[in-house]
PDB file of C-alpha atoms in Angstrom:
ATOM      1  CA  MET B 625      17.593  -9.494 -17.295  1.00  0.00           C
ATOM      2  CA  LEU B 626      17.216 -10.044 -13.562  1.00  0.00           C
ATOM      3  CA  GLY B 627      19.493 -13.094 -13.786  1.00  0.00           C
ATOM      4  CA  ALA B 628      22.113 -11.046 -15.630  1.00  0.00           C
ATOM      5  CA  LEU B 629      21.992  -8.353 -12.951  1.00  0.00           C
ATOM      6  CA  LYS B 630      22.398 -10.929 -10.199  1.00  0.00           C
ATOM      7  CA  TRP B 631      25.408 -12.340 -12.044  1.00  0.00           C
ATOM      8  CA  LEU B 632      26.827  -8.819 -12.403  1.00  0.00           C
ATOM      9  CA  GLY B 633      26.285  -8.245  -8.693  1.00  0.00           C
ATOM     10  CA  LEU B 634      28.268 -11.375  -7.883  1.00  0.00           C
ATOM     11  CA  LEU B 635      31.013 -10.362 -10.319  1.00  0.00           C
ATOM     12  CA  CYS B 636      31.268  -6.911  -8.755  1.00  0.00           C
ATOM     13  CA  LYS B 637      32.094  -8.402  -5.385  1.00  0.00           C
ATOM     14  CA  SER B 638      35.565  -8.678  -6.897  1.00  0.00           C
ATOM     15  CA  ARG B 639      37.679  -5.560  -6.427  1.00  0.00           C
ATOM     16  CA  MET B 640      39.358  -6.095  -9.798  1.00  0.00           C
ATOM     17  CA  ALA B 641      36.018  -6.291 -11.615  1.00  0.00           C
ATOM     18  CA  ARG B 642      34.828  -3.082  -9.964  1.00  0.00           C
ATOM     19  CA  LEU B 643      38.029  -1.275 -10.908  1.00  0.00           C
ATOM     20  CA  VAL B 644      37.800  -2.409 -14.542  1.00  0.00           C
ATOM     21  CA  LEU B 645      34.213  -1.207 -14.909  1.00  0.00           C
ATOM     22  CA  LEU B 646      34.968   1.999 -13.038  1.00  0.00           C
ATOM     23  CA  LEU B 647      38.185   3.041 -14.764  1.00  0.00           C
ATOM     24  CA  THR B 648      37.050   2.118 -18.284  1.00  0.00           C
ATOM     25  CA  GLY B 649      33.884   4.188 -17.889  1.00  0.00           C
ATOM     26  CA  ARG B 650      31.603   1.218 -18.512  1.00  0.00           C
ATOM     27  CA  VAL B 651      29.866   1.786 -15.204  1.00  0.00           C
ATOM     28  CA  VAL B 652      28.414   5.005 -16.672  1.00  0.00           C
ATOM     29  CA  LEU B 653      26.602   2.824 -19.206  1.00  0.00           C
ATOM     30  CA  LEU B 654      24.940   1.043 -16.289  1.00  0.00           C
ATOM     31  CA  ALA B 655      23.763   4.439 -15.040  1.00  0.00           C
ATOM     32  CA  ASP B 656      22.237   5.069 -18.477  1.00  0.00           C
ATOM     33  CA  VAL B 657      20.462   1.713 -18.233  1.00  0.00           C
ATOM     34  CA  ALA B 658      19.109   2.687 -14.804  1.00  0.00           C
ATOM     35  CA  THR B 659      17.822   5.977 -16.222  1.00  0.00           C
ATOM     36  CA  ALA B 660      16.092   4.142 -19.069  1.00  0.00           C
ATOM     37  CA  TYR B 661      14.507   1.654 -16.665  1.00  0.00           C
ATOM     38  CA  LEU B 662      13.202   4.499 -14.504  1.00  0.00           C
ATOM     39  CA  GLU B 663      11.575   6.021 -17.577  1.00  0.00           C
ATOM     40  CA  MET B 664       9.991   2.645 -18.334  1.00  0.00           C
ATOM     41  CA  HIS B 665       8.789   2.386 -14.737  1.00  0.00           C
ATOM     42  CA  PHE B 666       7.138   5.805 -14.938  1.00  0.00           C
ATOM     43  CA  ALA B 667       5.466   4.832 -18.211  1.00  0.00           C
ATOM     44  CA  ASP B 668       4.148   1.636 -16.610  1.00  0.00           C
ATOM     45  CA  ALA B 669       2.817   3.473 -13.552  1.00  0.00           C
ATOM     46  CA  LEU B 670      -0.497   4.025 -15.325  1.00  0.00           C
ATOM     47  CA  LYS B 671      -0.852   0.284 -15.877  1.00  0.00           C
ATOM     48  CA  PRO B 672      -1.703  -1.265 -12.480  1.00  0.00           C
ATOM     49  CA  GLN B 673      -1.420  -4.785 -13.825  1.00  0.00           C
ATOM     50  CA  GLU B 674       2.260  -4.199 -14.589  1.00  0.00           C
ATOM     51  CA  LEU B 675       3.170  -2.307 -11.427  1.00  0.00           C
ATOM     52  CA  GLU B 676       4.817  -5.273  -9.716  1.00  0.00           C
ATOM     53  CA  GLY B 677       6.879  -6.457 -12.663  1.00  0.00           C
ATOM     54  CA  GLY B 678       9.382  -5.263 -15.228  1.00  0.00           C
ATOM     55  CA  PRO B 679      11.662  -2.352 -14.302  1.00  0.00           C
ATOM     56  CA  VAL B 680      10.684  -2.239 -10.634  1.00  0.00           C
ATOM     57  CA  LEU B 681      12.253  -5.691 -10.206  1.00  0.00           C
ATOM     58  CA  PHE B 682      15.489  -4.807 -12.018  1.00  0.00           C
ATOM     59  CA  LEU B 683      16.178  -1.331 -10.652  1.00  0.00           C
ATOM     60  CA  PRO B 684      16.997  -2.183  -6.998  1.00  0.00           C
ATOM     61  CA  GLN B 685      19.738  -4.608  -8.044  1.00  0.00           C
ATOM     62  CA  LEU B 686      21.067  -2.206 -10.675  1.00  0.00           C
ATOM     63  CA  LEU B 687      21.270   0.689  -8.201  1.00  0.00           C
ATOM     64  CA  HIS B 688      22.966  -1.616  -5.696  1.00  0.00           C
ATOM     65  CA  VAL B 689      25.631  -2.536  -8.270  1.00  0.00           C
ATOM     66  CA  LEU B 690      26.212   1.137  -9.094  1.00  0.00           C
ATOM     67  CA  ALA B 691      26.602   1.959  -5.392  1.00  0.00           C
ATOM     68  CA  LEU B 692      29.180  -0.824  -4.990  1.00  0.00           C
ATOM     69  CA  HIS B 693      31.405   0.870  -7.551  1.00  0.00           C
ATOM     70  CA  MET B 694      31.195   4.218  -5.785  1.00  0.00           C
ATOM     71  CA  LYS B 695      32.399   2.628  -2.543  1.00  0.00           C
ATOM     72  CA  GLN B 696      35.494   1.305  -4.295  1.00  0.00           C
ATOM     73  CA  VAL B 697      38.680   3.107  -3.253  1.00  0.00           C
ATOM     74  CA  PRO B 698      40.433   4.125  -6.500  1.00  0.00           C
ATOM     75  CA  PRO B 699      44.109   3.356  -7.090  1.00  0.00           C
ATOM     76  CA  ASP B 700      46.677   6.135  -7.019  1.00  0.00           C
ATOM     77  CA  GLY B 701      46.308   8.427 -10.001  1.00  0.00           C
ATOM     78  CA  ALA B 702      42.688   7.495 -10.746  1.00  0.00           C
ATOM     79  CA  TYR B 703      41.014  10.022  -8.455  1.00  0.00           C
ATOM     80  CA  ARG B 704      40.024  12.356 -11.302  1.00  0.00           C
ATOM     81  CA  GLU B 705      38.391   9.552 -13.307  1.00  0.00           C
ATOM     82  CA  VAL B 706      36.297   8.462 -10.335  1.00  0.00           C
ATOM     83  CA  GLN B 707      35.183  12.013  -9.616  1.00  0.00           C
ATOM     84  CA  GLY B 708      34.237  12.351 -13.279  1.00  0.00           C
ATOM     85  CA  THR B 709      32.043   9.279 -12.945  1.00  0.00           C
ATOM     86  CA  LEU B 710      30.382  10.746  -9.849  1.00  0.00           C
ATOM     87  CA  SER B 711      29.687  13.979 -11.699  1.00  0.00           C
ATOM     88  CA  SER B 712      28.161  11.953 -14.542  1.00  0.00           C
ATOM     89  CA  TYR B 713      25.832  10.224 -12.095  1.00  0.00           C
ATOM     90  CA  LEU B 714      24.708  13.598 -10.779  1.00  0.00           C
ATOM     91  CA  LEU B 715      24.468  15.557 -14.025  1.00  0.00           C
ATOM     92  CA  LEU B 716      23.428  13.182 -16.816  1.00  0.00           C
ATOM     93  CA  GLY B 717      19.817  12.598 -15.821  1.00  0.00           C
ATOM     94  CA  LEU B 718      19.854   9.794 -13.266  1.00  0.00           C
ATOM     95  CA  ALA B 719      19.611  12.122 -10.253  1.00  0.00           C
ATOM     96  CA  GLU B 720      16.619  13.925 -11.768  1.00  0.00           C
ATOM     97  CA  LYS B 721      14.877  10.610 -12.457  1.00  0.00           C
ATOM     98  CA  LEU B 722      15.410   9.488  -8.871  1.00  0.00           C
ATOM     99  CA  ARG B 723      13.996  12.793  -7.684  1.00  0.00           C
ATOM    100  CA  GLU B 724      10.934  12.084  -9.839  1.00  0.00           C
ATOM    101  CA  LEU B 725      10.696   8.629  -8.273  1.00  0.00           C
ATOM    102  CA  PHE B 726      10.632  10.200  -4.809  1.00  0.00           C
ATOM    103  CA  GLY B 727       8.066  12.751  -5.957  1.00  0.00           C
ATOM    104  CA  ARG B 728       5.727  10.010  -7.127  1.00  0.00           C
ATOM    105  CA  ALA B 729       6.163   8.180  -3.826  1.00  0.00           C
ATOM    106  CA  GLU B 730       5.152  11.341  -1.930  1.00  0.00           C
ATOM    107  CA  ILE B 731       1.609  10.957  -3.232  1.00  0.00           C
ATOM    108  CA  ARG B 732       1.056   7.731  -1.313  1.00  0.00           C
ATOM    109  CA  GLY B 733       2.941   8.575   1.867  1.00  0.00           C
ATOM    110  CA  LEU B 734       3.106   5.795   4.446  1.00  0.00           C
ATOM    111  CA  LYS B 735       0.638   3.704   2.401  1.00  0.00           C
ATOM    112  CA  PHE B 736       3.511   3.188  -0.025  1.00  0.00           C
ATOM    113  CA  PHE B 737       4.897   0.609   2.423  1.00  0.00           C
ATOM    114  CA  GLU B 738       1.775  -1.484   2.864  1.00  0.00           C
ATOM    115  CA  GLY B 739       1.599  -4.986   1.428  1.00  0.00           C
ATOM    116  CA  THR B 740       4.394  -6.884  -0.289  1.00  0.00           C
ATOM    117  CA  SER B 741       5.184  -4.502  -3.129  1.00  0.00           C
ATOM    118  CA  PRO B 742       8.831  -4.328  -4.325  1.00  0.00           C
ATOM    119  CA  LEU B 743       8.545  -0.542  -4.557  1.00  0.00           C
ATOM    120  CA  PRO B 744       9.791   0.188  -0.991  1.00  0.00           C
ATOM    121  CA  LEU B 745      12.986  -1.749  -1.765  1.00  0.00           C
ATOM    122  CA  LEU B 746      13.441   0.357  -4.894  1.00  0.00           C
ATOM    123  CA  LEU B 747      13.018   3.506  -2.824  1.00  0.00           C
ATOM    124  CA  LEU B 748      15.560   2.315  -0.253  1.00  0.00           C
ATOM    125  CA  ARG B 749      18.135   1.317  -2.880  1.00  0.00           C
ATOM    126  CA  ALA B 750      17.673   4.692  -4.578  1.00  0.00           C
ATOM    127  CA  MET B 751      18.365   6.481  -1.288  1.00  0.00           C
ATOM    128  CA  CYS B 752      21.412   4.278  -0.616  1.00  0.00           C
ATOM    129  CA  PHE B 753      22.767   4.957  -4.097  1.00  0.00           C
ATOM    130  CA  LEU B 754      22.406   8.739  -3.793  1.00  0.00           C
ATOM    131  CA  GLY B 755      23.897   8.644  -0.304  1.00  0.00           C
ATOM    132  CA  THR B 756      26.937   6.757  -1.594  1.00  0.00           C
ATOM    133  CA  VAL B 757      27.402   9.196  -4.480  1.00  0.00           C
ATOM    134  CA  VAL B 758      27.198  12.420  -2.453  1.00  0.00           C
ATOM    135  CA  CYS B 759      29.407  10.900   0.272  1.00  0.00           C
ATOM    136  CA  ALA B 760      32.151  10.134  -2.262  1.00  0.00           C
ATOM    137  CA  TYR B 761      31.817  13.372  -4.267  1.00  0.00           C
ATOM    138  CA  ARG B 762      34.464  16.064  -3.809  1.00  0.00           C
ATOM    139  CA  ALA B 763      34.460  19.533  -5.317  1.00  0.00           C
ATOM    140  CA  PRO B 764      37.053  19.809  -8.122  1.00  0.00           C
ATOM    141  CA  LYS B 765      39.779  22.424  -7.787  1.00  0.00           C
ATOM    142  CA  ALA B 766      38.860  24.003 -11.111  1.00  0.00           C
ATOM    143  CA  GLY B 767      36.166  23.896 -13.774  1.00  0.00           C
ATOM    144  CA  ASP B 768      32.440  24.545 -14.034  1.00  0.00           C
ATOM    145  CA  THR B 769      31.299  21.030 -13.170  1.00  0.00           C
ATOM    146  CA  HIS B 770      30.986  21.741  -9.440  1.00  0.00           C
ATOM    147  CA  GLN B 771      28.729  24.734 -10.049  1.00  0.00           C
ATOM    148  CA  GLU B 772      26.527  22.557 -12.229  1.00  0.00           C
ATOM    149  CA  VAL B 773      26.319  20.002  -9.417  1.00  0.00           C
ATOM    150  CA  LEU B 774      25.284  22.712  -6.944  1.00  0.00           C
ATOM    151  CA  GLU B 775      22.642  23.950  -9.370  1.00  0.00           C
ATOM    152  CA  MET B 776      21.340  20.392  -9.676  1.00  0.00           C
ATOM    153  CA  PHE B 777      21.068  20.160  -5.876  1.00  0.00           C
ATOM    154  CA  HIS B 778      19.065  23.385  -5.896  1.00  0.00           C
ATOM    155  CA  ASP B 779      16.864  22.516  -8.881  1.00  0.00           C
ATOM    156  CA  THR B 780      15.943  19.093  -7.483  1.00  0.00           C
ATOM    157  CA  GLU B 781      15.464  20.541  -3.963  1.00  0.00           C
ATOM    158  CA  LEU B 782      18.167  18.215  -2.612  1.00  0.00           C
ATOM    159  CA  PHE B 783      16.751  15.279  -4.602  1.00  0.00           C
ATOM    160  CA  GLY B 784      13.353  15.888  -2.984  1.00  0.00           C
ATOM    161  CA  VAL B 785      14.301  13.876   0.099  1.00  0.00           C
ATOM    162  CA  VAL B 786      12.680  16.357   2.504  1.00  0.00           C
ATOM    163  CA  GLY B 787       9.402  16.138   0.623  1.00  0.00           C
ATOM    164  CA  ILE B 788       9.261  12.365   0.768  1.00  0.00           C
ATOM    165  CA  LEU B 789      10.220  12.315   4.458  1.00  0.00           C
ATOM    166  CA  VAL B 790       7.429  14.765   5.245  1.00  0.00           C
ATOM    167  CA  SER B 791       4.998  12.686   3.206  1.00  0.00           C
ATOM    168  CA  ILE B 792       5.940   9.448   4.960  1.00  0.00           C
ATOM    169  CA  LEU B 793       6.181  10.763   8.511  1.00  0.00           C
ATOM    170  CA  LEU B 794       3.565  13.520   8.648  1.00  0.00           C
ATOM    171  CA  SER B 795       0.885  12.728   6.060  1.00  0.00           C
ATOM    172  CA  GLU B 796      -1.276  10.828   8.553  1.00  0.00           C
ATOM    173  CA  GLY B 797      -0.917  13.299  11.402  1.00  0.00           C
ATOM    174  CA  ARG B 798       0.474  12.568  14.836  1.00  0.00           C
ATOM    175  CA  ARG B 799       1.155   8.893  15.474  1.00  0.00           C
ATOM    176  CA  GLU B 800       0.287   7.111  18.674  1.00  0.00           C
ATOM    177  CA  LYS B 801       3.078   7.269  21.215  1.00  0.00           C
ATOM    178  CA  GLY B 802       5.190   4.125  21.046  1.00  0.00           C
ATOM    179  CA  ALA B 803       3.949   3.108  17.585  1.00  0.00           C
ATOM    180  CA  LYS B 804       6.809   1.609  15.573  1.00  0.00           C
ATOM    181  CA  LEU B 805       7.438   2.500  11.964  1.00  0.00           C
ATOM    182  CA  PRO B 806       8.203  -0.249   9.428  1.00  0.00           C
ATOM    183  CA  GLN B 807      11.906  -1.109   9.356  1.00  0.00           C
ATOM    184  CA  THR B 808      12.181  -0.089   5.697  1.00  0.00           C
ATOM    185  CA  VAL B 809      10.845   3.363   6.586  1.00  0.00           C
ATOM    186  CA  ILE B 810      13.482   3.761   9.314  1.00  0.00           C
ATOM    187  CA  SER B 811      16.234   2.697   6.883  1.00  0.00           C
ATOM    188  CA  ILE B 812      14.997   5.182   4.274  1.00  0.00           C
ATOM    189  CA  CYS B 813      14.885   7.983   6.851  1.00  0.00           C
ATOM    190  CA  VAL B 814      18.473   7.268   7.929  1.00  0.00           C
ATOM    191  CA  GLN B 815      19.707   7.363   4.337  1.00  0.00           C
ATOM    192  CA  ALA B 816      17.690  10.489   3.496  1.00  0.00           C
ATOM    193  CA  VAL B 817      19.004  12.521   6.440  1.00  0.00           C
ATOM    194  CA  ARG B 818      22.544  11.327   5.678  1.00  0.00           C
ATOM    195  CA  ILE B 819      22.139  12.611   2.126  1.00  0.00           C
ATOM    196  CA  LEU B 820      21.264  16.060   3.491  1.00  0.00           C
ATOM    197  CA  ASN B 821      24.274  15.992   5.823  1.00  0.00           C
ATOM    198  CA  HIS B 822      26.613  14.914   3.018  1.00  0.00           C
ATOM    199  CA  ILE B 823      25.358  17.751   0.804  1.00  0.00           C
ATOM    200  CA  ALA B 824      25.843  20.178   3.708  1.00  0.00           C
ATOM    201  CA  ARG B 825      29.489  19.092   3.875  1.00  0.00           C
ATOM    202  CA  ILE B 826      29.815  19.685   0.132  1.00  0.00           C
ATOM    203  CA  ASP B 827      28.172  23.133   0.198  1.00  0.00           C
ATOM    204  CA  LEU B 828      26.475  24.311   3.374  1.00  0.00           C
ATOM    205  CA  PRO B 829      24.710  27.385   1.883  1.00  0.00           C
ATOM    206  CA  THR B 830      22.879  25.158  -0.612  1.00  0.00           C
ATOM    207  CA  VAL B 831      21.238  23.184   2.198  1.00  0.00           C
ATOM    208  CA  GLN B 832      20.565  26.225   4.367  1.00  0.00           C
ATOM    209  CA  LYS B 833      18.923  28.167   1.541  1.00  0.00           C
ATOM    210  CA  THR B 834      16.913  25.233   0.206  1.00  0.00           C
ATOM    211  CA  LEU B 835      15.521  24.490   3.668  1.00  0.00           C
ATOM    212  CA  GLY B 836      15.342  28.159   4.652  1.00  0.00           C
ATOM    213  CA  ALA B 837      12.451  30.535   5.202  1.00  0.00           C
ATOM    214  CA  SER B 838      10.057  29.071   2.619  1.00  0.00           C
ATOM    215  CA  ARG B 839      10.364  25.547   4.026  1.00  0.00           C
ATOM    216  CA  GLN B 840      11.236  26.275   7.641  1.00  0.00           C
ATOM    217  CA  GLN B 841       7.837  25.282   9.034  1.00  0.00           C
ATOM    218  CA  GLU B 842       7.888  22.002   7.124  1.00  0.00           C
ATOM    219  CA  PHE B 843      11.474  21.330   8.190  1.00  0.00           C
ATOM    220  CA  TYR B 844      10.612  22.118  11.817  1.00  0.00           C
ATOM    221  CA  HIS B 845       7.786  19.579  11.919  1.00  0.00           C
ATOM    222  CA  LEU B 846      10.040  17.002  10.259  1.00  0.00           C
ATOM    223  CA  LEU B 847      12.767  17.466  12.880  1.00  0.00           C
ATOM    224  CA  VAL B 848      10.234  17.305  15.710  1.00  0.00           C
ATOM    225  CA  SER B 849       8.841  14.075  14.272  1.00  0.00           C
ATOM    226  CA  LEU B 850      12.294  12.503  13.920  1.00  0.00           C
ATOM    227  CA  LEU B 851      13.514  13.535  17.364  1.00  0.00           C
ATOM    228  CA  ASP B 852      10.308  12.525  19.150  1.00  0.00           C
ATOM    229  CA  TYR B 853      10.150   9.159  17.420  1.00  0.00           C
ATOM    230  CA  CYS B 854      13.786   8.251  18.069  1.00  0.00           C
ATOM    231  CA  VAL B 855      13.807   9.461  21.672  1.00  0.00           C
ATOM    232  CA  GLY B 856      10.574   7.564  22.272  1.00  0.00           C
ATOM    233  CA  ARG B 857      12.224   4.355  21.046  1.00  0.00           C
ATOM    234  CA  LEU B 858      15.399   4.772  23.098  1.00  0.00           C
ATOM    235  CA  PRO B 859      15.648   4.684  26.906  1.00  0.00           C
ATOM    236  CA  ALA B 860      16.379   8.062  28.502  1.00  0.00           C
ATOM    237  CA  SER B 861      19.056   6.430  30.655  1.00  0.00           C
ATOM    238  CA  MET B 862      20.939   5.123  27.612  1.00  0.00           C
ATOM    239  CA  VAL B 863      24.641   5.817  28.143  1.00  0.00           C
ATOM    240  CA  LYS B 864      25.924   3.936  25.094  1.00  0.00           C
ATOM    241  CA  PRO B 865      24.594   3.216  21.570  1.00  0.00           C
ATOM    242  CA  GLY B 866      21.491   1.036  21.603  1.00  0.00           C
ATOM    243  CA  PRO B 867      21.507  -2.723  20.927  1.00  0.00           C
ATOM    244  CA  SER B 868      21.223  -4.050  17.387  1.00  0.00           C
ATOM    245  CA  GLY B 869      17.435  -3.766  17.443  1.00  0.00           C
ATOM    246  CA  GLN B 870      17.737  -0.028  18.129  1.00  0.00           C
ATOM    247  CA  ALA B 871      20.812   0.647  16.003  1.00  0.00           C
ATOM    248  CA  GLU B 872      19.005   2.417  13.182  1.00  0.00           C
ATOM    249  CA  GLU B 873      16.935   4.542  15.571  1.00  0.00           C
ATOM    250  CA  SER B 874      20.235   5.581  17.200  1.00  0.00           C
ATOM    251  CA  ASP B 875      21.777   6.364  13.805  1.00  0.00           C
ATOM    252  CA  LEU B 876      18.709   8.347  12.764  1.00  0.00           C
ATOM    253  CA  LEU B 877      18.814  10.407  15.950  1.00  0.00           C
ATOM    254  CA  HIS B 878      22.542  11.098  15.447  1.00  0.00           C
ATOM    255  CA  GLU B 879      21.979  12.239  11.859  1.00  0.00           C
ATOM    256  CA  ALA B 880      18.972  14.418  12.768  1.00  0.00           C
ATOM    257  CA  VAL B 881      20.936  16.210  15.500  1.00  0.00           C
ATOM    258  CA  VAL B 882      23.851  16.827  13.106  1.00  0.00           C
ATOM    259  CA  LEU B 883      21.474  18.123  10.414  1.00  0.00           C
ATOM    260  CA  LEU B 884      19.966  20.627  12.834  1.00  0.00           C
ATOM    261  CA  GLY B 885      23.468  21.913  13.580  1.00  0.00           C
ATOM    262  CA  PHE B 886      24.273  22.335   9.890  1.00  0.00           C
ATOM    263  CA  TYR B 887      20.966  24.132   9.358  1.00  0.00           C
ATOM    264  CA  CYS B 888      21.667  26.685  12.113  1.00  0.00           C
ATOM    265  CA  LEU B 889      25.406  27.217  11.640  1.00  0.00           C
ATOM    266  CA  GLN B 890      26.098  30.973  11.278  1.00  0.00           C
ATOM    267  CA  GLU B 891      22.574  31.533   9.954  1.00  0.00           C
ATOM    268  CA  PRO B 892      20.565  33.706  12.406  1.00  0.00           C
ATOM    269  CA  GLU B 893      17.246  33.264  10.595  1.00  0.00           C
ATOM    270  CA  ASN B 894      17.586  29.492  10.749  1.00  0.00           C
ATOM    271  CA  GLN B 895      18.574  29.594  14.427  1.00  0.00           C
ATOM    272  CA  SER B 896      15.063  30.811  15.213  1.00  0.00           C
ATOM    273  CA  ILE B 897      13.772  27.293  14.496  1.00  0.00           C
ATOM    274  CA  LEU B 898      15.018  26.267  17.964  1.00  0.00           C
ATOM    275  CA  CYS B 899      12.264  28.346  19.619  1.00  0.00           C
ATOM    276  CA  TYR B 900       9.676  27.882  16.881  1.00  0.00           C
ATOM    277  CA  GLY B 901       6.223  26.380  17.329  1.00  0.00           C
ATOM    278  CA  GLU B 902       4.098  25.512  20.327  1.00  0.00           C
ATOM    279  CA  GLY B 903       4.828  23.122  23.170  1.00  0.00           C
ATOM    280  CA  GLN B 904       8.343  21.893  23.882  1.00  0.00           C
ATOM    281  CA  ALA B 905      10.843  23.794  21.738  1.00  0.00           C
ATOM    282  CA  LEU B 906      13.572  22.060  19.744  1.00  0.00           C
ATOM    283  CA  LEU B 907      16.171  23.508  22.097  1.00  0.00           C
ATOM    284  CA  ALA B 908      14.413  21.869  25.049  1.00  0.00           C
ATOM    285  CA  ARG B 909      14.227  18.613  23.100  1.00  0.00           C
ATOM    286  CA  LEU B 910      17.986  18.711  22.595  1.00  0.00           C
ATOM    287  CA  ALA B 911      18.473  19.228  26.319  1.00  0.00           C
ATOM    288  CA  SER B 912      16.246  16.186  26.968  1.00  0.00           C
ATOM    289  CA  LEU B 913      18.163  13.730  24.796  1.00  0.00           C
ATOM    290  CA  PRO B 914      19.365  10.445  26.354  1.00  0.00           C
ATOM    291  CA  LEU B 915      22.332  10.595  28.744  1.00  0.00           C
ATOM    292  CA  TYR B 916      24.558   9.134  26.015  1.00  0.00           C
ATOM    293  CA  TYR B 917      24.784  12.584  24.415  1.00  0.00           C
ATOM    294  CA  PHE B 918      26.042  14.148  27.648  1.00  0.00           C
ATOM    295  CA  MET B 919      28.325  11.403  29.009  1.00  0.00           C
ATOM    296  CA  ASP B 920      29.870   9.556  26.060  1.00  0.00           C
ATOM    297  CA  GLU B 921      32.639  11.238  24.047  1.00  0.00           C
ATOM    298  CA  ARG B 922      31.070  10.356  20.703  1.00  0.00           C
ATOM    299  CA  GLY B 923      27.637  11.426  21.912  1.00  0.00           C
ATOM    300  CA  LYS B 924      29.018  14.780  23.044  1.00  0.00           C
ATOM    301  CA  SER B 925      30.806  15.208  19.705  1.00  0.00           C
ATOM    302  CA  ILE B 926      27.411  14.892  18.007  1.00  0.00           C
ATOM    303  CA  LEU B 927      25.267  17.062  20.288  1.00  0.00           C
ATOM    304  CA  PHE B 928      27.567  19.822  21.523  1.00  0.00           C
ATOM    305  CA  PRO B 929      28.505  21.241  18.076  1.00  0.00           C
ATOM    306  CA  THR B 930      24.787  21.441  17.265  1.00  0.00           C
ATOM    307  CA  ILE B 931      24.068  23.313  20.504  1.00  0.00           C
ATOM    308  CA  LEU B 932      26.943  25.704  19.757  1.00  0.00           C
ATOM    309  CA  ALA B 933      25.729  26.260  16.188  1.00  0.00           C
ATOM    310  CA  SER B 934      22.206  26.863  17.484  1.00  0.00           C
ATOM    311  CA  CYS B 935      23.160  29.362  20.189  1.00  0.00           C
ATOM    312  CA  PHE B 936      26.194  31.164  18.745  1.00  0.00           C
ATOM    313  CA  ARG B 937      25.429  34.911  18.759  1.00  0.00           C
ATOM    314  CA  SER B 938      21.730  34.164  19.232  1.00  0.00           C
ATOM    315  CA  GLU B 939      20.139  36.196  22.025  1.00  0.00           C
ATOM    316  CA  GLN B 940      16.913  34.270  21.541  1.00  0.00           C
ATOM    317  CA  ASN B 941      18.455  30.839  22.126  1.00  0.00           C
ATOM    318  CA  LEU B 942      20.894  31.717  24.921  1.00  0.00           C
TER     319      LEU B 942
END
């Protein structure tokens, strides 16, 4: 099976092959296969001797192939078919199974990434797949499908990505200053925060309500952890994006700043998170970001909208 998936991955490097699978609906069958393999993986989770084999070896490649199809630009006139495929991905069980995968990973936290297990790769490919899907998804002009998608976002708590980020980053308490996270963890964090930002662009109230009052404390500590880690890895005098070795830390910081802006936008209760907690407030952390965010046009386009969203009509933050 693994050999067949590798062959399929090579085949799908061809634009024509991707279009055929996409427009004939056969790619949805691959999503059904992925759902079935996830069910098999969950069934095998109680059998430690089988943890490193079977579905966990097939799923990363399968999710990668599915993501390739969602990145394919459809030909003129095929937009509706592609959006139908995206809705199928989100509504026919695969999204819920991936949320369950993340929920199971929460139990182990950062220990999930110890050793040479293939499970972290599965987690990363799952995040990449969901990120590709929600990035490509557009609300239809008519019909009930979009409302069902929004309900799925709510029911799965945004695929559970906040829960797994909290588990990975905060389960072991405060890390030593300067300690570097595994590269796979950084990649997963980037994809997870991007997922939240993509969903915010689809329907902002869904993100604001899901991460609202009941989860505000958890969300606050997550943002503090992300900002402190990224700023600690990047020089304060940075006036342009970091070198390749710091690229993902830079991307993660960008995405975290944007997410904070979405969270606060025209939502007074959420704006209070900027002055929440003890020690240096989030607002002060924003003001202490590297010079890049105050001197470079792209950096300013990332930070300044977040500051505006955080302070607009907020007596507390002004």
